Amino acid sequence: MKKCWDSNPDERPCATEIYDQISSWNQYINNDSFKQAEEYREANLPFFIVGQATNHPRAIYTSQILNSFTNDLKCDDSNDNINSECLDCAI
C-alpha cells in the first residue's frame, strides 16, 4: 500500500503488479478455505460414505433399482408444450 503512495511515480507499482498481488491474496484465501473444507470432509468421512446403508431388522420395504421399470416408460421429448413468454413481474 505504501508503494502506491510513493511521491515518485516510477516507484509506484504498475497495474500488473497490483493485479498479481491481489491474485495471490485471493489464491491464498481460496486455498485456505479449501483446506478447511477438506479437513472437515476427512474428519466426517464416515458420514459421507455412500452405499453402506443397513436395513432395519423389522423393515418391510427395501430400495430397488428402477431401471427395469423406467426403461419401458414413454418419454415425451417434443417441445410442443413449452411456452416461453416475457412477463413483467415485480419481485
XYZ file of N, CA and C in Angstrom:
273
model
N 0.827 -1.183 0.000
C 0.000 0.000 0.000
C 0.871 1.246 0.000
N 1.948 1.209 0.761
C 2.829 2.377 0.837
C 3.474 2.667 -0.513
N 3.739 1.590 -1.291
C 4.340 1.795 -2.609
C 3.402 2.578 -3.521
N 2.105 2.408 -3.354
C 1.132 3.128 -4.187
C 1.148 4.621 -3.889
N 1.557 4.991 -2.687
C 1.555 6.398 -2.279
C 2.911 7.069 -2.463
N 3.844 6.368 -3.042
C 5.185 6.927 -3.205
C 5.114 8.221 -4.016
N 5.875 9.214 -3.580
C 5.861 10.511 -4.272
C 6.475 10.416 -5.663
N 7.352 9.439 -5.862
C 7.966 9.237 -7.173
C 7.100 8.253 -7.965
N 6.483 8.672 -9.052
C 5.622 7.780 -9.828
C 6.336 6.537 -10.355
N 7.647 6.625 -10.575
C 8.391 5.472 -11.077
C 8.503 4.367 -10.027
N 8.360 4.713 -8.772
C 8.456 3.732 -7.687
C 7.109 3.065 -7.387
N 6.036 3.593 -7.934
C 4.708 3.027 -7.701
C 4.548 1.746 -8.519
N 3.787 0.789 -8.013
C 3.584 -0.459 -8.771
C 2.689 -0.215 -9.984
N 2.960 -0.974 -11.029
C 2.120 -0.873 -12.220
C 0.860 -1.726 -12.005
N -0.067 -1.630 -12.915
C -1.337 -2.356 -12.795
C -1.115 -3.863 -12.737
N -0.133 -4.367 -13.482
C 0.155 -5.800 -13.483
C 0.635 -6.259 -12.114
N 1.492 -5.477 -11.483
C 1.983 -5.836 -10.148
C 0.843 -5.836 -9.130
N -0.037 -4.852 -9.224
C -1.182 -4.798 -8.312
C -2.097 -5.995 -8.545
N -2.349 -6.305 -9.815
C -3.187 -7.456 -10.153
C -2.581 -8.750 -9.611
N -1.275 -8.937 -9.811
C -0.601 -10.141 -9.329
C -0.690 -10.257 -7.810
N -0.535 -9.142 -7.110
C -0.598 -9.163 -5.651
C -2.004 -9.528 -5.166
N -3.006 -8.915 -5.767
C -4.389 -9.219 -5.379
C -4.729 -10.665 -5.720
N -4.256 -11.154 -6.856
C -4.490 -12.552 -7.239
C -3.860 -13.511 -6.243
N -2.653 -13.192 -5.780
C -2.001 -14.076 -4.806
C -2.755 -14.074 -3.484
N -3.291 -12.916 -3.076
C -4.103 -12.876 -1.849
C -5.364 -13.715 -2.024
N -6.003 -13.576 -3.184
C -7.226 -14.323 -3.460
C -6.953 -15.824 -3.474
N -5.849 -16.219 -4.091
C -5.492 -17.634 -4.144
C -5.213 -18.169 -2.744
N -4.547 -17.384 -1.912
C -4.265 -17.794 -0.538
C -5.569 -18.015 0.231
N -6.516 -17.091 0.075
C -7.801 -17.214 0.773
C -8.556 -18.443 0.280
N -8.583 -18.659 -1.046
C -9.285 -19.816 -1.598
C -8.642 -21.117 -1.150
N -7.305 -21.181 -1.144
C -6.620 -22.392 -0.704
C -6.899 -22.670 0.762
N -6.925 -21.621 1.581
C -7.195 -21.792 3.000
C -8.611 -22.317 3.210
N -9.563 -21.775 2.471
C -10.949 -22.244 2.572
C -11.053 -23.691 2.110
N -10.350 -24.027 1.035
C -10.379 -25.400 0.535
C -9.782 -26.357 1.554
N -8.666 -25.962 2.178
C -8.039 -26.817 3.185
C -8.982 -27.054 4.356
N -9.678 -26.016 4.792
C -10.622 -26.174 5.895
C -11.753 -27.120 5.505
N -12.270 -26.981 4.297
C -13.341 -27.856 3.833
C -12.850 -29.294 3.707
N -11.633 -29.476 3.230
C -11.075 -30.822 3.088
C -10.854 -31.465 4.454
N -10.378 -30.700 5.425
C -10.203 -31.228 6.778
C -11.546 -31.636 7.371
N -12.571 -30.832 7.141
C -13.907 -31.164 7.636
C -14.403 -32.443 6.972
N -14.198 -32.556 5.650
C -14.651 -33.746 4.926
C -13.964 -34.995 5.436
N -12.637 -34.912 5.647
C -11.894 -36.073 6.123
C -12.300 -36.454 7.541
N -12.576 -35.451 8.379
C -12.981 -35.736 9.754
C -14.358 -36.388 9.801
N -15.204 -36.073 8.829
C -16.568 -36.598 8.810
C -16.778 -37.624 7.706
N -15.712 -38.217 7.223
C -15.783 -39.151 6.105
C -16.761 -40.298 6.341
N -16.810 -40.891 7.526
C -17.766 -41.996 7.704
C -19.215 -41.589 7.432
N -19.545 -40.331 7.604
C -20.910 -39.881 7.360
C -21.194 -39.697 5.878
N -20.152 -39.548 5.066
C -20.334 -39.275 3.651
C -20.215 -40.522 2.774
N -19.848 -41.637 3.344
C -19.675 -42.851 2.545
C -21.047 -43.345 2.099
N -21.189 -43.511 0.786
C -22.460 -43.924 0.207
C -22.411 -45.414 -0.070
N -23.522 -46.069 0.054
C -23.601 -47.470 -0.303
C -23.426 -48.417 0.860
N -23.269 -47.916 2.054
C -23.124 -48.790 3.201
C -24.342 -48.685 4.106
N -25.492 -48.523 3.494
C -26.720 -48.417 4.270
C -27.107 -49.793 4.792
N -27.634 -49.805 5.975
C -28.112 -51.061 6.550
C -29.612 -50.956 6.730
N -30.287 -52.067 6.571
C -31.730 -52.100 6.735
C -32.076 -52.378 8.185
N -33.149 -51.771 8.612
C -33.653 -52.049 9.947
C -34.164 -53.481 9.955
N -33.930 -54.232 11.031
C -34.337 -55.640 11.041
C -35.841 -55.838 10.851
N -36.647 -54.855 11.202
C -38.092 -55.003 11.067
C -38.627 -54.253 9.846
N -37.747 -53.881 8.936
C -38.176 -53.156 7.741
C -38.932 -54.079 6.805
N -40.003 -53.560 6.248
C -40.809 -54.343 5.316
C -40.390 -54.040 3.879
N -40.164 -52.764 3.597
C -39.836 -52.338 2.245
C -38.344 -52.039 2.137
N -37.776 -52.362 0.993
C -36.373 -52.055 0.738
C -36.271 -51.304 -0.587
N -35.184 -50.606 -0.767
C -34.958 -49.856 -2.003
C -34.645 -50.809 -3.141
N -35.079 -50.433 -4.326
C -34.809 -51.232 -5.512
C -34.402 -50.300 -6.640
N -33.577 -50.803 -7.522
C -33.186 -50.038 -8.700
C -34.377 -50.000 -9.649
N -34.653 -48.845 -10.210
C -35.838 -48.664 -11.042
C -35.585 -48.857 -12.528
N -34.409 -49.293 -12.924
C -34.099 -49.413 -14.352
C -35.106 -50.278 -15.097
N -35.504 -51.397 -14.515
C -36.431 -52.279 -15.218
C -37.795 -51.620 -15.393
N -38.158 -50.718 -14.503
C -39.438 -50.027 -14.616
C -39.351 -48.815 -15.534
N -38.269 -48.085 -15.468
C -38.166 -46.836 -16.219
C -37.796 -47.042 -17.681
N -37.228 -48.173 -18.032
C -36.856 -48.410 -19.432
C -38.077 -48.462 -20.338
N -39.218 -48.928 -19.814
C -40.420 -49.080 -20.629
C -41.286 -47.823 -20.667
N -40.917 -46.788 -19.938
C -41.708 -45.566 -19.923
C -41.519 -44.799 -21.222
N -42.597 -44.202 -21.684
C -42.524 -43.380 -22.880
C -42.086 -41.989 -22.464
N -41.141 -41.456 -23.192
C -40.610 -40.135 -22.886
C -41.111 -39.151 -23.932
N -41.708 -38.068 -23.474
C -42.217 -37.044 -24.379
C -41.138 -35.989 -24.560
N -40.364 -36.131 -25.630
C -39.271 -35.203 -25.894
C -39.702 -34.020 -26.759
N -40.956 -33.982 -27.136
C -41.380 -32.894 -28.019
C -41.422 -31.586 -27.248
N -41.170 -30.533 -27.957
C -41.161 -29.202 -27.360
C -42.481 -28.475 -27.606
N -43.527 -29.219 -27.934
C -44.811 -28.604 -28.246
C -45.418 -27.901 -27.035
N -45.167 -28.425 -25.867
C -45.797 -27.891 -24.664
C -44.990 -26.785 -24.001
N -43.841 -26.488 -24.547
C -43.001 -25.460 -23.944
C -43.487 -24.099 -24.414
N -43.767 -23.230 -23.469
C -44.262 -21.899 -23.783
C -43.323 -20.896 -23.141
N -42.727 -20.072 -23.947
C -41.789 -19.087 -23.435
C -42.363 -17.703 -23.653
N -42.606 -17.001 -22.550
C -43.137 -15.654 -22.635
C -42.302 -14.738 -21.769
N -42.297 -13.501 -22.132
C -41.645 -12.499 -21.312
C -42.738 -11.803 -20.515
N -42.712 -11.978 -19.221
C -43.734 -11.395 -18.364
C -43.117 -10.308 -17.511
N -43.853 -9.248 -17.305
C -43.392 -8.183 -16.423
C -43.801 -8.541 -15.002
N -42.861 -9.004 -14.248
C -43.134 -9.402 -12.869
C -42.312 -8.537 -11.932
N -42.944 -8.065 -10.916
C -42.229 -7.300 -9.892
C -41.857 -8.257 -8.778
N -40.591 -8.333 -8.520
C -40.117 -9.248 -7.475
C -39.702 -8.431 -6.277
